[in-house]
CSV table of C-alpha atoms in Angstrom, one decimal:
chain,number,residue,atom,x,y,z
A,1,MET,CA,0.0,0.0,0.0
A,2,THR,CA,1.3,3.4,-0.9
A,3,HIS,CA,0.4,6.8,0.5
A,4,PRO,CA,1.7,10.3,-0.3
A,5,PHE,CA,2.9,10.7,3.3
A,6,LEU,CA,4.8,7.4,3.3
A,7,ASP,CA,8.0,5.9,1.8
A,8,LEU,CA,9.4,9.4,0.9
A,9,PRO,CA,13.0,9.6,0.0
A,10,PRO,CA,15.2,11.2,2.8
A,11,MET,CA,15.3,15.0,2.9
A,12,SER,CA,18.7,16.2,1.8
A,13,ALA,CA,20.7,18.7,3.7
A,14,ALA,CA,20.5,21.1,0.8
A,15,HIS,CA,16.7,20.9,0.8
A,16,PHE,CA,16.6,21.5,4.6
A,17,ALA,CA,19.0,24.5,4.1
A,18,SER,CA,16.8,25.9,1.4
A,19,ILE,CA,13.8,26.0,3.7
A,20,GLU,CA,15.9,27.8,6.3
A,21,ASP,CA,16.8,30.4,3.7
A,22,ARG,CA,13.1,30.9,2.9
A,23,VAL,CA,12.3,31.4,6.6
A,24,ALA,CA,15.2,33.9,6.8
A,25,ARG,CA,13.7,35.9,3.9
A,26,LEU,CA,10.3,35.9,5.6
A,27,LEU,CA,12.0,37.4,8.6
A,28,GLY,CA,14.0,39.8,6.5
A,29,THR,CA,17.1,38.8,8.4
A,30,GLU,CA,20.8,38.3,7.7
A,31,GLN,CA,21.2,36.4,10.9
A,32,ASP,CA,21.7,32.6,11.0
A,33,VAL,CA,18.3,30.8,11.0
A,34,VAL,CA,18.1,27.4,12.5
A,35,ILE,CA,15.1,25.2,12.1
A,36,MET,CA,14.6,23.0,15.1
A,37,GLN,CA,12.8,19.7,15.0
A,38,GLY,CA,10.0,20.3,17.6
A,39,GLU,CA,7.3,22.7,18.6
A,40,ALA,CA,8.4,26.3,19.4
A,41,LEU,CA,9.0,25.6,23.1
A,42,LEU,CA,12.1,23.8,22.0
A,43,PRO,CA,14.0,26.8,20.6
A,44,LEU,CA,12.4,29.1,23.2
A,45,GLU,CA,13.9,27.1,26.0
A,46,GLY,CA,17.0,26.2,24.1
A,47,ALA,CA,17.8,29.9,23.5
A,48,ILE,CA,17.3,30.9,27.1
A,49,ARG,CA,19.4,28.0,28.5
A,50,ALA,CA,22.2,28.7,26.0
A,51,ALA,CA,22.4,32.4,26.5
A,52,ALA,CA,21.6,32.8,30.3
A,53,GLY,CA,23.5,31.6,33.3
A,54,PRO,CA,24.5,32.5,36.9
A,55,GLY,CA,26.1,35.8,35.8
A,56,THR,CA,23.0,36.9,33.8
A,57,VAL,CA,20.7,39.7,35.0
A,58,ALA,CA,17.5,39.3,33.1
A,59,LEU,CA,14.5,41.6,32.6
A,60,ASN,CA,11.6,39.2,32.0
A,61,VAL,CA,8.5,41.0,30.7
A,62,ILE,CA,5.2,39.3,31.7
A,63,THR,CA,2.2,40.2,29.6
A,64,GLY,CA,0.7,36.7,29.6
A,65,PRO,CA,1.4,33.1,30.6
A,66,TYR,CA,4.5,32.5,28.4
A,67,GLY,CA,6.4,35.3,30.1
A,68,GLN,CA,5.9,33.5,33.4
A,69,THR,CA,7.3,30.4,31.8
A,70,PHE,CA,10.4,32.2,30.5
A,71,GLY,CA,11.1,33.6,34.0
A,72,ASN,CA,11.0,30.1,35.4
A,73,TRP,CA,13.6,28.9,32.9
A,74,LEU,CA,15.8,31.9,33.5
A,75,ARG,CA,15.8,31.2,37.3
A,76,ASP,CA,16.5,27.6,36.7
A,77,CYS,CA,19.6,28.7,34.7
A,78,GLY,CA,20.8,30.6,37.8
A,79,ALA,CA,20.1,34.0,36.3
A,80,THR,CA,19.0,36.9,38.5
A,81,VAL,CA,15.5,37.7,37.2
A,82,ILE,CA,13.7,41.0,37.4
A,83,ASP,CA,10.0,40.4,36.4
A,84,LEU,CA,8.2,43.3,34.8
A,85,ALA,CA,4.6,42.3,34.9
A,86,VAL,CA,1.8,44.4,33.4
A,87,PRO,CA,-1.9,43.7,33.5
A,88,PHE,CA,-3.0,41.2,30.9
A,89,HIS,CA,-5.4,43.6,29.4
A,90,THR,CA,-2.7,45.9,28.2
A,91,ALA,CA,0.8,45.9,26.7
A,92,VAL,CA,4.2,46.8,28.1
A,93,THR,CA,5.7,50.2,26.9
A,94,ALA,CA,9.2,51.2,25.9
A,95,GLU,CA,9.1,53.7,28.8
A,96,GLN,CA,8.6,50.9,31.3
A,97,ILE,CA,11.5,49.0,29.8
A,98,ARG,CA,13.7,52.2,30.0
A,99,ALA,CA,12.6,52.7,33.6
A,100,ALA,CA,13.6,49.1,34.5
A,101,PHE,CA,17.1,49.7,33.0
A,102,ALA,CA,17.4,53.0,35.0
A,103,GLU,CA,16.7,51.1,38.2
A,104,ARG,CA,18.9,48.1,37.3
A,105,PRO,CA,21.5,49.2,34.8
A,106,GLU,CA,23.2,45.8,35.1
A,107,ILE,CA,20.4,44.1,33.1
A,108,ASP,CA,22.1,42.3,30.2
A,109,PHE,CA,19.2,40.1,28.9
A,110,VAL,CA,15.6,41.0,28.0
A,111,SER,CA,12.9,38.4,27.4
A,112,LEU,CA,9.7,39.4,25.7
A,113,VAL,CA,6.6,37.9,24.0
A,114,HIS,CA,5.6,39.8,20.9
A,115,ALA,CA,1.9,38.8,20.6
A,116,GLU,CA,0.2,36.9,23.5
A,117,ALA,CA,-2.4,34.8,21.8
A,118,ALA,CA,-3.6,33.6,25.2
A,119,THR,CA,-4.5,37.1,26.4
A,120,GLY,CA,-4.9,39.0,23.2
A,121,ASN,CA,-2.3,41.7,23.5
A,122,THR,CA,0.7,42.6,21.4
A,123,ASN,CA,3.8,44.5,22.5
A,124,PRO,CA,5.6,47.4,20.6
A,125,VAL,CA,8.8,45.5,19.8
A,126,ALA,CA,10.3,48.1,17.5
A,127,GLU,CA,10.2,50.7,20.3
A,128,ILE,CA,11.3,48.3,22.9
A,129,GLY,CA,14.1,47.1,20.7
A,130,GLU,CA,15.5,50.6,20.5
A,131,VAL,CA,15.8,50.8,24.3
A,132,VAL,CA,17.3,47.4,24.6
A,133,ARG,CA,19.9,48.2,21.9
A,134,GLU,CA,20.8,51.5,23.6
A,135,GLN,CA,21.6,49.5,26.8
A,136,GLY,CA,23.5,46.8,25.0
A,137,ALA,CA,21.5,43.9,26.4
A,138,LEU,CA,20.7,40.7,24.6
A,139,PHE,CA,17.1,40.6,23.3
A,140,HIS,CA,15.1,37.3,23.3
A,141,LEU,CA,11.8,37.5,21.5
A,142,ASP,CA,8.9,35.0,21.3
A,143,ALA,CA,7.3,35.8,17.9
A,144,VAL,CA,5.5,32.5,17.5
A,145,ALA,CA,2.0,34.0,17.4
A,146,SER,CA,2.9,37.2,15.6
A,147,ILE,CA,4.8,35.9,12.6
A,148,GLY,CA,2.5,36.1,9.6
A,149,ALA,CA,0.0,38.3,11.4
A,150,GLU,CA,2.1,41.4,11.9
A,151,PRO,CA,5.7,42.5,11.0
A,152,VAL,CA,8.5,40.6,12.6
A,153,LEU,CA,11.9,42.2,11.8
A,154,PRO,CA,14.7,40.9,14.0
A,155,ASP,CA,17.5,42.8,12.3
A,156,ALA,CA,15.6,46.2,12.2
A,157,TRP,CA,14.5,45.8,15.8
A,158,GLY,CA,17.8,44.6,17.3
A,159,VAL,CA,16.5,41.2,18.3
A,160,ASP,CA,19.2,38.7,19.0
A,161,LEU,CA,17.1,35.6,19.4
A,162,CYS,CA,13.8,35.6,17.5
A,163,VAL,CA,11.8,32.4,17.8
A,164,ILE,CA,8.9,31.6,15.5
A,165,GLY,CA,6.5,28.7,15.0
A,166,ALA,CA,4.3,28.0,12.0
A,167,GLN,CA,1.2,26.8,13.7
A,168,LYS,CA,-0.7,30.1,14.2
A,169,ALA,CA,-0.8,32.9,11.7
A,170,MET,CA,1.4,31.1,9.2
A,171,GLY,CA,-1.2,28.3,9.0
A,172,GLY,CA,1.5,25.6,9.1
A,173,PRO,CA,2.6,22.7,11.2
A,174,ALA,CA,3.3,22.7,15.0
A,175,GLY,CA,6.1,20.1,14.8
A,176,VAL,CA,8.9,22.4,13.6
A,177,SER,CA,10.1,25.9,14.6
A,178,ALA,CA,12.9,28.3,13.9
A,179,VAL,CA,15.1,30.8,15.6
A,180,SER,CA,17.2,33.5,14.2
A,181,VAL,CA,20.5,34.1,16.1
A,182,SER,CA,22.7,37.2,16.0
A,183,GLU,CA,26.5,37.0,16.2
A,184,ARG,CA,26.2,38.6,19.7
A,185,ALA,CA,24.0,35.8,20.8
A,186,TRP,CA,26.3,33.1,19.4
A,187,ALA,CA,29.2,34.7,21.3
A,188,ARG,CA,27.2,34.8,24.5
A,189,MET,CA,26.3,31.1,24.1
A,190,ALA,CA,29.9,30.1,23.4
A,191,ALA,CA,31.1,31.9,26.6
A,192,ASN,CA,28.4,30.2,28.7
A,193,PRO,CA,29.7,27.1,30.4
A,194,GLY,CA,26.2,26.0,31.2
A,195,ALA,CA,24.9,26.2,27.6
A,196,PRO,CA,23.5,22.8,26.6
A,197,ARG,CA,25.8,20.6,24.6
A,198,ARG,CA,25.2,17.2,23.0
A,199,SER,CA,21.6,17.8,23.8
A,200,TYR,CA,18.3,18.2,21.8
A,201,LEU,CA,18.1,21.6,23.4
A,202,SER,CA,21.5,22.7,22.1
A,203,LEU,CA,21.7,25.5,19.7
A,204,LEU,CA,25.5,25.4,19.9
A,205,ASP,CA,25.4,21.8,18.4
A,206,TRP,CA,23.5,23.3,15.4
A,207,LYS,CA,26.0,26.1,15.2
A,208,GLU,CA,29.1,24.0,15.3
A,209,ARG,CA,27.9,20.9,13.4
A,210,TRP,CA,25.5,22.5,10.9
A,211,VAL,CA,26.0,26.3,10.4
A,212,ASP,CA,29.8,26.3,10.7
A,213,GLY,CA,30.0,23.1,8.7
A,214,GLY,CA,28.4,24.9,5.7
A,215,ARG,CA,25.1,23.1,6.2
A,216,LYS,CA,26.3,20.0,4.5
A,217,ALA,CA,25.3,17.3,7.1
A,218,LEU,CA,22.3,17.3,9.4
A,219,LEU,CA,22.6,16.5,13.1
A,220,HIS,CA,19.9,13.9,12.9
A,221,ALA,CA,17.1,12.7,10.6
A,222,PRO,CA,14.7,15.6,10.0
A,223,ALA,CA,11.0,15.6,10.7
A,224,GLN,CA,10.3,15.2,7.0
A,225,LEU,CA,6.6,15.7,6.9
A,226,GLU,CA,6.7,18.7,9.1
A,227,MET,CA,9.5,20.2,7.1
A,228,LEU,CA,7.6,19.8,3.9
A,229,ALA,CA,4.5,21.3,5.5
A,230,LEU,CA,6.6,24.3,6.7
A,231,GLU,CA,8.0,24.7,3.2
A,232,ALA,CA,4.5,24.7,1.8
A,233,CYS,CA,3.1,27.3,4.2
A,234,VAL,CA,6.1,29.6,3.6
A,235,GLU,CA,5.5,29.2,-0.2
A,236,ARG,CA,1.9,30.0,0.2
A,237,ILE,CA,2.8,33.2,2.1
A,238,GLU,CA,5.3,34.1,-0.6
A,239,THR,CA,2.7,33.6,-3.3
A,240,VAL,CA,-0.1,35.6,-1.7
A,241,GLY,CA,2.3,38.1,-0.3
A,242,PRO,CA,3.1,38.8,3.4
A,243,THR,CA,1.3,42.1,3.2
A,244,ALA,CA,-1.9,40.5,2.1
A,245,VAL,CA,-1.7,37.8,4.8
A,246,MET,CA,-1.1,40.4,7.5
A,247,ALA,CA,-4.0,42.6,6.1
A,248,ARG,CA,-6.3,39.6,6.5
A,249,HIS,CA,-5.4,39.2,10.1
A,250,ALA,CA,-5.7,42.9,10.8
A,251,ALA,CA,-9.2,42.8,9.3
A,252,ALA,CA,-10.2,40.0,11.6
A,253,ALA,CA,-8.8,41.9,14.6
A,254,THR,CA,-10.9,44.9,13.6
A,255,ALA,CA,-14.1,43.1,12.7
A,256,THR,CA,-14.3,40.7,15.7
A,257,PRO,CA,-14.5,43.4,18.5
A,258,ALA,CA,-16.8,45.4,16.3
A,259,GLY,CA,-19.1,42.4,15.8
A,260,ALA,CA,-18.9,41.6,19.5
A,261,GLY,CA,-19.9,45.1,20.4
A,262,ALA,CA,-22.9,45.1,18.1
A,263,LEU,CA,-23.9,41.6,19.4
A,264,GLY,CA,-24.5,43.1,22.8
A,265,GLY,CA,-25.1,40.9,25.7
A,266,GLY,CA,-22.3,42.6,27.7
A,267,LEU,CA,-19.3,41.4,25.7
A,268,GLU,CA,-16.5,43.9,25.8
A,269,PRO,CA,-12.9,43.7,24.5
A,270,TYR,CA,-10.6,42.3,27.2
A,271,VAL,CA,-7.6,44.4,25.9
A,272,TYR,CA,-8.7,48.0,26.5
A,273,GLU,CA,-6.7,49.8,23.7
A,274,ALA,CA,-7.3,48.7,20.1
A,275,ARG,CA,-3.6,49.5,19.3
A,276,GLU,CA,-2.5,47.0,21.9
A,277,ALA,CA,-4.8,44.1,20.6
A,278,ALA,CA,-3.0,41.3,18.8
A,279,PRO,CA,-4.1,40.5,15.3
A,280,VAL,CA,-4.1,36.7,16.0
A,281,ALA,CA,-6.8,36.6,18.6
A,282,THR,CA,-9.5,38.8,20.1
A,283,THR,CA,-10.2,38.3,23.8
A,284,LEU,CA,-13.6,39.3,25.2
A,285,ARG,CA,-14.7,40.0,28.7
A,286,VAL,CA,-18.1,38.5,29.6
A,287,PRO,CA,-20.7,40.4,31.7
A,288,ASP,CA,-21.1,39.9,35.4
A,289,GLY,CA,-23.0,36.8,36.3
A,290,VAL,CA,-21.9,34.9,33.2
A,291,VAL,CA,-19.0,32.4,33.3
A,292,ALA,CA,-16.9,32.5,30.2
A,293,SER,CA,-16.0,28.8,30.1
A,294,GLU,CA,-19.8,28.0,30.2
A,295,VAL,CA,-20.5,30.3,27.3
A,296,VAL,CA,-17.7,28.7,25.3
A,297,ALA,CA,-18.8,25.2,26.1
A,298,ARG,CA,-22.4,26.0,24.9
A,299,ALA,CA,-21.1,27.8,21.8
A,300,LEU,CA,-19.0,24.7,20.8
A,301,GLU,CA,-21.8,22.2,21.3
A,302,GLY,CA,-23.2,22.9,17.8
A,303,GLU,CA,-19.9,23.4,16.0
A,304,PRO,CA,-17.0,22.0,18.0
A,305,SER,CA,-14.4,23.0,15.3
A,306,LEU,CA,-14.9,26.8,15.9
A,307,PRO,CA,-11.7,28.5,17.1
A,308,LEU,CA,-13.2,29.5,20.4
A,309,ALA,CA,-11.7,29.0,23.9
A,310,ALA,CA,-12.1,30.3,27.4
A,311,GLY,CA,-9.2,32.0,29.1
A,312,GLY,CA,-6.7,29.8,31.0
A,313,GLY,CA,-6.7,29.4,34.8
A,314,ALA,CA,-8.5,32.2,36.6
A,315,LEU,CA,-9.3,33.8,33.3
A,316,ALA,CA,-11.7,31.0,32.5
A,317,LYS,CA,-14.4,32.8,34.4
A,318,LYS,CA,-14.1,36.1,32.6
A,319,MET,CA,-12.4,35.7,29.2
A,320,VAL,CA,-13.5,34.3,25.9
A,321,ARG,CA,-10.9,34.1,23.2
A,322,VAL,CA,-11.8,34.2,19.5
A,323,ASN,CA,-8.7,32.8,17.6
A,324,HIS,CA,-8.6,34.3,14.1
A,325,TYR,CA,-5.2,33.2,12.7
A,326,GLY,CA,-4.2,31.2,9.7
A,327,THR,CA,-7.2,30.1,7.6
A,328,ASP,CA,-9.4,31.2,10.5
A,329,ALA,CA,-8.6,34.9,9.7
A,330,SER,CA,-11.7,35.1,7.6
A,331,ALA,CA,-15.0,37.0,7.7
A,332,ALA,CA,-16.9,33.7,7.6
A,333,VAL,CA,-15.1,32.2,10.6
A,334,VAL,CA,-15.5,35.4,12.6
A,335,GLN,CA,-19.2,35.5,11.8
A,336,ALA,CA,-19.6,31.9,12.8
A,337,CYS,CA,-17.8,32.5,16.1
A,338,LEU,CA,-20.0,35.5,17.0
A,339,ALA,CA,-23.2,33.7,16.0
A,340,ALA,CA,-22.2,30.7,18.3
A,341,LEU,CA,-21.4,33.0,21.2
A,342,GLY,CA,-24.6,34.9,20.6
A,343,GLY,CA,-26.6,31.7,20.7
A,344,ALA,CA,-24.9,30.6,23.9
A,345,LEU,CA,-25.6,33.9,25.6
A,346,ALA,CA,-29.2,33.8,24.5
A,347,GLU,CA,-29.6,30.4,26.0
A,348,LEU,CA,-28.4,31.9,29.3
A,349,GLY,CA,-31.1,34.5,29.1
A,350,VAL,CA,-28.9,37.4,27.7
A,351,THR,CA,-30.4,39.6,25.0
A,352,VAL,CA,-28.3,39.7,21.9
A,353,ASP,CA,-28.5,41.2,18.4
A,354,LEU,CA,-27.2,38.5,15.9
A,355,ALA,CA,-28.1,40.6,12.8
A,356,GLY,CA,-26.4,43.6,14.2
A,357,ALA,CA,-23.2,41.6,14.9
A,358,ARG,CA,-23.3,40.2,11.3
A,359,ARG,CA,-23.6,43.7,9.8
A,360,ALA,CA,-20.8,45.1,12.0
A,361,VAL,CA,-18.4,42.3,10.9
A,362,GLU,CA,-19.2,43.0,7.3
A,363,GLN,CA,-18.6,46.7,7.7
A,364,GLY,CA,-15.5,46.1,9.9
A,365,TRP,CA,-14.0,43.7,7.3
A,366,GLY,CA,-14.2,46.2,4.5
């Protein structure tokens, strides 16, 4: 029995390298790009453990749950960690970053999430990058959710370690991810005695055995299907054009809160300022007396495939998340999500305007 996913010839090193080159072009970077064979948590953790150690003083920005995870990794590496936490309904500002440096000028590492899909906010990386560059600190950025939905420009922004994954706005696989690495970051890793070596987490292994070797021999057998899927999704973005893909996500981010407002029933944007709202997901605050997780459960009963979720942890009571990334960044999906939420609220005795929501989405999309 044959199958298009089976019995494929091995992926060559040259083919693997060509996919890295396409990812580099997508990022507009001259830095080394390494595609790692796992979900994006692999390079996110690998980059922190490679670049941070007992001598590191890290500013860890928390605008959602991933920032909390990064702080835990940094502490585990022995770094001194200064957490800069802001309410999840907002974004961090460059002024707050500058103030943190003024208070602790010894900071030499900054960790930040670009877009927090879990909380619906996005941070002004270009402005923050200017501050970090002025201070000479190493800049680690999680751009997993933002890549494809909004500009991600590690070179222009002074990002030393920029991690992306394909499973959100790019509409690709979750099983591979990539990180762009500056020369400064490679030097920091090489000087860190605690950096992982001979390990699946090791970026230095990729540097020494792959990048420095002219990308002639892979470290291990690549995840072939995921690599082919990554290549296909990058090709699709190249064909349509990154600007068009980002415009579609921006339209979804505009239309969804507009539709939710017209729907009524007490739904309000969780992120207060529209300029701080991520284009990959719109988070909504439910009215008093309504439990968000219950609304979502009811909404998914009729159509379980809709990209709806309740907030995580304590946010499950108050936050509904409409994920509009990848192929779900479409007017039809946004309409379906709001209709399902409206139906769920109506079942709970809340008055809603389904027709008004539909008109608002149509107007907002244009």
